[in-house]
Amino acid sequence: MTALGRRAPAPTGALSWLTSPKRLEGLRLQAFLVPIGIVFAVLFAIPLAQSLYFSVTDFNGYSTDVNFVGLENYRKIFSDPSMLAGLGFTLLYAIGTTVIVTVLAIPLAVLLNRRFFGRNVVRAVFFFPAIPSIAILGLVWGFILSPLGSGALNWLLDAVGGFGPVSWLSDGTLAQWSIIMVAVWSSTGWHAILYLAYLQSIPGDYYEAARVDGASPRQSFFRITLPLLAPAVTVSSLLLMTGGLKVYDLPYTLTKGGPGYATFTITQSIIQSGIAQAKFGQASALAVVFMLAVGAIVAVQLVLSRRLEGRLS
């Protein structure tokens, strides 16, 4: 009310649109996105733009004398055997851990979902490997898988069956699969707990109805459990694939990338080129290629996961 006791006139035109309650509420909600936008720009957009720029220069990370070299850095990374080896092992690690963990975690989650004595303790035991740092697990497993006779596993094999020392980490193929098995051991319990959360959301009436209709446990699993777990498979496999593609700490603490370049990873190659060898432009080019490859792989995986969900549902 005005001082004269009359109501102020309502705004008209553009002013009324700006001051409408719905618009003001929308602006207030959008204001919460500003800090997120700033963090995204500082931590992602600006570094990405810098990487794209440095990838076509000979920048060494220290000198201010930067020259444009075009696509020379991209040519070098595709002719460098260490980088190609790193790409090969990174893909093997990502695909191998995704497939093996998924195959093991789903039956484990079904088992942990049943009622039995000590169920919570067993769940905690399987979840425990996900708690320590991967770097710490790498150091511990480095002692267990030591190719020397003093290694814990080789000592056990010798004591039980008289087997000679096995070159777990000094043979290229064995080292690759040893690292993958350690990653599977540390990740299976965590992803089983993820599947367990989805399993507990499935109504028990479904299984009761299937049991009344004479369905076997195997039929209940493939007709009820697995289709309803399809969204969990998408989430779990996406986490495994993205984590596998950017792996660094476990192979480095176990083998430092050796023997040779057998367990060399793309992330290790980026760090070594950019920091140790002062080839910042080349490392930036590799990071750009790696980002595009990861985006393509994740996009294909999402499409395949959606199709799988559609078929199972």
GROMACS .gro file of C-alpha atoms in nm:
model
  313
    1MET     CA    1   0.000   0.000   0.000
    2THR     CA    2   0.128   0.349  -0.078
    3ALA     CA    3   0.137   0.637   0.165
    4LEU     CA    4  -0.191   0.758   0.017
    5GLY     CA    5  -0.360   0.421   0.090
    6ARG     CA    6  -0.364   0.307  -0.272
    7ARG     CA    7  -0.203  -0.018  -0.405
    8ALA     CA    8   0.105   0.036  -0.631
    9PRO     CA    9   0.041  -0.040  -1.001
   10ALA     CA   10   0.153  -0.387  -1.119
   11PRO     CA   11   0.455  -0.390  -1.355
   12THR     CA   12   0.377  -0.451  -1.718
   13GLY     CA   13   0.567  -0.587  -2.025
   14ALA     CA   14   0.928  -0.705  -1.980
   15LEU     CA   15   0.939  -0.578  -1.623
   16SER     CA   16   0.646  -0.802  -1.524
   17TRP     CA   17   0.819  -1.105  -1.682
   18LEU     CA   18   1.139  -1.037  -1.487
   19THR     CA   19   0.961  -0.983  -1.156
   20SER     CA   20   0.712  -1.270  -1.185
   21PRO     CA   21   0.731  -1.514  -0.888
   22LYS     CA   22   0.802  -1.809  -1.119
   23ARG     CA   23   1.089  -1.627  -1.288
   24LEU     CA   24   1.238  -1.511  -0.958
   25GLU     CA   25   1.219  -1.867  -0.822
   26GLY     CA   26   1.396  -1.992  -1.136
   27LEU     CA   27   1.671  -1.731  -1.095
   28ARG     CA   28   1.719  -1.826  -0.731
   29LEU     CA   29   1.757  -2.194  -0.826
   30GLN     CA   30   1.996  -2.111  -1.109
   31ALA     CA   31   2.209  -1.909  -0.867
   32PHE     CA   32   2.305  -2.235  -0.698
   33LEU     CA   33   2.464  -2.348  -1.026
   34VAL     CA   34   2.709  -2.057  -1.031
   35PRO     CA   35   2.964  -2.213  -0.789
   36ILE     CA   36   2.944  -2.541  -0.981
   37GLY     CA   37   2.998  -2.355  -1.307
   38ILE     CA   38   3.303  -2.176  -1.166
   39VAL     CA   39   3.455  -2.501  -1.037
   40PHE     CA   40   3.385  -2.670  -1.372
   41ALA     CA   41   3.548  -2.386  -1.563
   42VAL     CA   42   3.857  -2.372  -1.338
   43LEU     CA   43   3.914  -2.747  -1.304
   44PHE     CA   44   3.798  -2.873  -1.644
   45ALA     CA   45   3.720  -2.621  -1.917
   46ILE     CA   46   4.032  -2.403  -1.880
   47PRO     CA   47   4.279  -2.697  -1.842
   48LEU     CA   48   4.114  -2.866  -2.141
   49ALA     CA   49   4.157  -2.554  -2.353
   50GLN     CA   50   4.521  -2.527  -2.241
   51SER     CA   51   4.584  -2.893  -2.328
   52LEU     CA   52   4.437  -2.843  -2.675
   53TYR     CA   53   4.665  -2.541  -2.726
   54PHE     CA   54   4.982  -2.705  -2.590
   55SER     CA   55   4.918  -3.021  -2.794
   56VAL     CA   56   5.005  -2.831  -3.115
   57THR     CA   57   5.314  -2.662  -2.972
   58ASP     CA   58   5.663  -2.764  -2.857
   59PHE     CA   59   5.604  -2.633  -2.503
   60ASN     CA   60   5.835  -2.806  -2.253
   61GLY     CA   61   5.662  -2.688  -1.936
   62TYR     CA   62   5.937  -2.440  -1.840
   63SER     CA   63   6.032  -2.212  -2.129
   64THR     CA   64   5.812  -1.924  -2.242
   65ASP     CA   65   5.942  -1.968  -2.600
   66VAL     CA   66   5.658  -2.171  -2.749
   67ASN     CA   67   5.645  -2.262  -3.119
   68PHE     CA   68   5.354  -2.396  -3.321
   69VAL     CA   69   5.429  -2.747  -3.453
   70GLY     CA   70   5.092  -2.847  -3.591
   71LEU     CA   71   5.008  -3.217  -3.564
   72GLU     CA   72   5.369  -3.329  -3.509
   73ASN     CA   73   5.300  -3.429  -3.148
   74TYR     CA   74   5.006  -3.644  -3.258
   75ARG     CA   75   5.227  -3.817  -3.518
   76LYS     CA   76   5.488  -3.894  -3.255
   77ILE     CA   77   5.251  -4.052  -3.005
   78PHE     CA   78   5.124  -4.298  -3.265
   79SER     CA   79   5.481  -4.398  -3.358
   80ASP     CA   80   5.611  -4.430  -3.000
   81PRO     CA   81   5.618  -4.801  -2.897
   82SER     CA   82   5.594  -4.718  -2.525
   83MET     CA   83   5.274  -4.521  -2.576
   84LEU     CA   84   5.121  -4.790  -2.797
   85ALA     CA   85   5.212  -5.050  -2.535
   86GLY     CA   86   5.054  -4.832  -2.267
   87LEU     CA   87   4.738  -4.800  -2.473
   88GLY     CA   88   4.722  -5.177  -2.521
   89PHE     CA   89   4.763  -5.263  -2.153
   90THR     CA   90   4.524  -4.989  -2.044
   91LEU     CA   91   4.251  -5.130  -2.269
   92LEU     CA   92   4.325  -5.486  -2.152
   93TYR     CA   93   4.309  -5.376  -1.790
   94ALA     CA   94   3.985  -5.177  -1.832
   95ILE     CA   95   3.800  -5.445  -2.029
   96GLY     CA   96   3.939  -5.735  -1.824
   97THR     CA   97   3.850  -5.588  -1.485
   98THR     CA   98   3.505  -5.478  -1.605
   99VAL     CA   99   3.411  -5.823  -1.737
  100ILE     CA  100   3.561  -6.032  -1.456
  101VAL     CA  101   3.434  -5.814  -1.170
  102THR     CA  102   3.082  -5.806  -1.320
  103VAL     CA  103   3.076  -6.184  -1.366
  104LEU     CA  104   3.192  -6.241  -1.006
  105ALA     CA  105   3.008  -5.961  -0.827
  106ILE     CA  106   2.653  -6.052  -0.934
  107PRO     CA  107   2.657  -6.414  -0.802
  108LEU     CA  108   2.837  -6.293  -0.490
  109ALA     CA  109   2.566  -6.032  -0.429
  110VAL     CA  110   2.294  -6.296  -0.473
  111LEU     CA  111   2.474  -6.516  -0.219
  112LEU     CA  112   2.518  -6.231   0.030
  113ASN     CA  113   2.149  -6.145  -0.007
  114ARG     CA  114   2.046  -6.480   0.144
  115ARG     CA  115   1.995  -6.532   0.518
  116PHE     CA  116   2.270  -6.729   0.691
  117PHE     CA  117   2.462  -6.714   1.017
  118GLY     CA  118   2.734  -6.447   1.016
  119ARG     CA  119   2.604  -6.280   0.702
  120ASN     CA  120   2.703  -5.929   0.810
  121VAL     CA  121   3.055  -6.044   0.899
  122VAL     CA  122   3.095  -6.209   0.559
  123ARG     CA  123   2.972  -5.892   0.388
  124ALA     CA  124   3.229  -5.688   0.581
  125VAL     CA  125   3.508  -5.931   0.487
  126PHE     CA  126   3.430  -5.899   0.115
  127PHE     CA  127   3.395  -5.522   0.140
  128PHE     CA  128   3.722  -5.474   0.333
  129PRO     CA  129   3.961  -5.478   0.029
  130ALA     CA  130   3.785  -5.164  -0.101
  131ILE     CA  131   3.880  -4.963   0.209
  132PRO     CA  132   4.263  -4.934   0.195
  133SER     CA  133   4.432  -4.714  -0.061
  134ILE     CA  134   4.513  -4.887  -0.389
  135ALA     CA  135   4.875  -4.774  -0.350
  136ILE     CA  136   4.896  -4.956  -0.014
  137LEU     CA  137   4.736  -5.266  -0.164
  138GLY     CA  138   4.991  -5.249  -0.445
  139LEU     CA  139   5.283  -5.246  -0.199
  140VAL     CA  140   5.137  -5.538  -0.001
  141TRP     CA  141   5.069  -5.743  -0.314
  142GLY     CA  142   5.416  -5.656  -0.439
  143PHE     CA  143   5.555  -5.856  -0.147
  144ILE     CA  144   5.303  -6.139  -0.195
  145LEU     CA  145   5.371  -6.170  -0.570
  146SER     CA  146   5.744  -6.112  -0.553
  147PRO     CA  147   5.905  -6.328  -0.825
  148LEU     CA  148   6.183  -6.422  -0.582
  149GLY     CA  149   6.164  -6.732  -0.370
  150SER     CA  150   6.115  -6.511  -0.063
  151GLY     CA  151   5.781  -6.386  -0.200
  152ALA     CA  152   5.487  -6.498   0.014
  153LEU     CA  153   5.303  -6.680  -0.265
  154ASN     CA  154   5.614  -6.845  -0.404
  155TRP     CA  155   5.714  -6.951  -0.053
  156LEU     CA  156   5.368  -7.107  -0.003
  157LEU     CA  157   5.379  -7.289  -0.337
  158ASP     CA  158   5.723  -7.424  -0.255
  159ALA     CA  159   5.615  -7.536   0.095
  160VAL     CA  160   5.294  -7.705  -0.023
  161GLY     CA  161   5.384  -7.856  -0.358
  162GLY     CA  162   5.755  -7.800  -0.405
  163PHE     CA  163   5.698  -7.568  -0.700
  164GLY     CA  164   5.983  -7.346  -0.807
  165PRO     CA  165   5.956  -6.965  -0.794
  166VAL     CA  166   5.694  -6.834  -1.038
  167SER     CA  167   5.781  -6.508  -1.213
  168TRP     CA  168   5.453  -6.336  -1.124
  169LEU     CA  169   5.578  -5.983  -1.185
  170SER     CA  170   5.889  -6.041  -1.400
  171ASP     CA  171   5.715  -6.209  -1.694
  172GLY     CA  172   5.520  -5.971  -1.918
  173THR     CA  173   5.198  -6.172  -1.955
  174LEU     CA  174   5.197  -6.296  -1.596
  175ALA     CA  175   5.257  -5.943  -1.468
  176GLN     CA  176   4.962  -5.808  -1.669
  177TRP     CA  177   4.720  -6.072  -1.539
  178SER     CA  178   4.860  -6.051  -1.186
  179ILE     CA  179   4.774  -5.681  -1.179
  180ILE     CA  180   4.428  -5.748  -1.321
  181MET     CA  181   4.364  -6.019  -1.060
  182VAL     CA  182   4.469  -5.788  -0.776
  183ALA     CA  183   4.232  -5.522  -0.912
  184VAL     CA  184   3.951  -5.780  -0.932
  185TRP     CA  185   4.021  -5.891  -0.575
  186SER     CA  186   4.001  -5.535  -0.445
  187SER     CA  187   3.692  -5.431  -0.647
  188THR     CA  188   3.461  -5.732  -0.649
  189GLY     CA  189   3.336  -5.687  -0.292
  190TRP     CA  190   3.256  -5.318  -0.341
  191HIS     CA  191   3.058  -5.382  -0.660
  192ALA     CA  192   2.884  -5.680  -0.497
  193ILE     CA  193   2.760  -5.442  -0.228
  194LEU     CA  194   2.633  -5.214  -0.506
  195TYR     CA  195   2.440  -5.503  -0.661
  196LEU     CA  196   2.320  -5.604  -0.316
  197ALA     CA  197   2.158  -5.262  -0.270
  198TYR     CA  198   1.963  -5.313  -0.595
  199LEU     CA  199   1.874  -5.670  -0.500
  200GLN     CA  200   1.717  -5.557  -0.174
  201SER     CA  201   1.485  -5.325  -0.368
  202ILE     CA  202   1.331  -5.618  -0.560
  203PRO     CA  203   0.994  -5.711  -0.402
  204GLY     CA  204   0.985  -6.062  -0.253
  205ASP     CA  205   0.640  -6.113  -0.406
  206TYR     CA  206   0.801  -6.168  -0.744
  207TYR     CA  207   0.995  -6.468  -0.617
  208GLU     CA  208   0.692  -6.602  -0.429
  209ALA     CA  209   0.482  -6.588  -0.746
  210ALA     CA  210   0.759  -6.756  -0.947
  211ARG     CA  211   0.791  -7.029  -0.682
  212VAL     CA  212   0.415  -7.091  -0.693
  213ASP     CA  213   0.433  -7.117  -1.072
  214GLY     CA  214   0.702  -7.383  -1.035
  215ALA     CA  215   1.002  -7.177  -1.149
  216SER     CA  216   1.344  -7.314  -1.054
  217PRO     CA  217   1.607  -7.093  -0.882
  218ARG     CA  218   1.792  -7.069  -1.214
  219GLN     CA  219   1.478  -6.952  -1.394
  220SER     CA  220   1.407  -6.699  -1.116
  221PHE     CA  221   1.759  -6.562  -1.153
  222PHE     CA  222   1.745  -6.517  -1.530
  223ARG     CA  223   1.377  -6.408  -1.548
  224ILE     CA  224   1.355  -6.184  -1.239
  225THR     CA  225   1.690  -6.105  -1.075
  226LEU     CA  226   1.906  -6.034  -1.379
  227PRO     CA  227   1.653  -5.815  -1.567
  228LEU     CA  228   1.591  -5.604  -1.256
  229LEU     CA  229   1.967  -5.574  -1.202
  230ALA     CA  230   2.020  -5.429  -1.552
  231PRO     CA  231   2.042  -5.065  -1.427
  232ALA     CA  232   2.295  -5.175  -1.164
  233VAL     CA  233   2.502  -5.347  -1.434
  234THR     CA  234   2.508  -5.019  -1.628
  235VAL     CA  235   2.625  -4.819  -1.325
  236SER     CA  236   2.880  -5.077  -1.211
  237SER     CA  237   3.032  -5.138  -1.554
  238LEU     CA  238   3.053  -4.764  -1.621
  239LEU     CA  239   3.242  -4.709  -1.296
  240LEU     CA  240   3.472  -5.002  -1.369
  241MET     CA  241   3.543  -4.895  -1.726
  242THR     CA  242   3.617  -4.530  -1.647
  243GLY     CA  243   3.829  -4.629  -1.346
  244GLY     CA  244   4.017  -4.886  -1.553
  245LEU     CA  245   4.096  -4.645  -1.834
  246LYS     CA  246   4.258  -4.394  -1.597
  247VAL     CA  247   4.439  -4.652  -1.383
  248TYR     CA  248   4.783  -4.550  -1.259
  249ASP     CA  249   4.854  -4.634  -0.895
  250LEU     CA  250   4.820  -5.014  -0.890
  251PRO     CA  251   5.044  -5.098  -1.191
  252TYR     CA  252   5.298  -4.837  -1.083
  253THR     CA  253   5.330  -4.964  -0.725
  254LEU     CA  254   5.348  -5.327  -0.839
  255THR     CA  255   5.577  -5.314  -1.144
  256LYS     CA  256   5.659  -4.948  -1.227
  257GLY     CA  257   5.524  -5.029  -1.576
  258GLY     CA  258   5.758  -5.324  -1.637
  259PRO     CA  259   5.889  -5.566  -1.733
  260GLY     CA  260   5.972  -5.357  -2.039
  261TYR     CA  261   5.647  -5.178  -2.122
  262ALA     CA  262   5.421  -5.476  -2.047
  263THR     CA  263   5.225  -5.299  -1.770
  264PHE     CA  264   5.284  -4.942  -1.886
  265THR     CA  265   4.962  -4.735  -1.876
  266ILE     CA  266   4.846  -4.430  -2.067
  267THR     CA  267   4.833  -4.215  -1.753
  268GLN     CA  268   5.187  -4.319  -1.663
  269SER     CA  269   5.296  -4.230  -2.016
  270ILE     CA  270   5.135  -3.885  -1.989
  271ILE     CA  271   5.308  -3.813  -1.657
  272GLN     CA  272   5.644  -3.946  -1.775
  273SER     CA  273   5.638  -3.747  -2.101
  274GLY     CA  274   5.515  -3.426  -1.944
  275ILE     CA  275   5.719  -3.417  -1.623
  276ALA     CA  276   6.016  -3.655  -1.646
  277GLN     CA  277   6.100  -3.590  -2.014
  278ALA     CA  278   5.980  -3.228  -2.033
  279LYS     CA  279   5.770  -3.303  -2.343
  280PHE     CA  280   5.465  -3.111  -2.232
  281GLY     CA  281   5.327  -3.064  -2.584
  282GLN     CA  282   5.353  -3.435  -2.659
  283ALA     CA  283   5.196  -3.525  -2.324
  284SER     CA  284   4.911  -3.281  -2.395
  285ALA     CA  285   4.851  -3.442  -2.735
  286LEU     CA  286   4.838  -3.784  -2.570
  287ALA     CA  287   4.596  -3.651  -2.307
  288VAL     CA  288   4.367  -3.515  -2.580
  289VAL     CA  289   4.370  -3.845  -2.771
  290PHE     CA  290   4.313  -4.034  -2.447
  291MET     CA  291   4.017  -3.812  -2.356
  292LEU     CA  292   3.856  -3.864  -2.697
  293ALA     CA  293   3.914  -4.240  -2.674
  294VAL     CA  294   3.763  -4.256  -2.325
  295GLY     CA  295   3.461  -4.053  -2.438
  296ALA     CA  296   3.407  -4.282  -2.738
  297ILE     CA  297   3.441  -4.601  -2.533
  298VAL     CA  298   3.207  -4.477  -2.259
  299ALA     CA  299   2.950  -4.363  -2.518
  300VAL     CA  300   2.955  -4.705  -2.688
  301GLN     CA  301   2.930  -4.875  -2.349
  302LEU     CA  302   2.628  -4.665  -2.252
  303VAL     CA  303   2.451  -4.743  -2.580
  304LEU     CA  304   2.517  -5.116  -2.539
  305SER     CA  305   2.406  -5.104  -2.173
  306ARG     CA  306   2.080  -4.931  -2.266
  307ARG     CA  307   2.011  -5.190  -2.532
  308LEU     CA  308   2.086  -5.468  -2.284
  309GLU     CA  309   1.849  -5.309  -2.033
  310GLY     CA  310   1.579  -5.292  -2.302
  311ARG     CA  311   1.619  -5.659  -2.389
  312LEU     CA  312   1.619  -5.781  -2.031
  313SER     CA  313   1.331  -5.566  -1.912
   0.00000   0.00000   0.00000
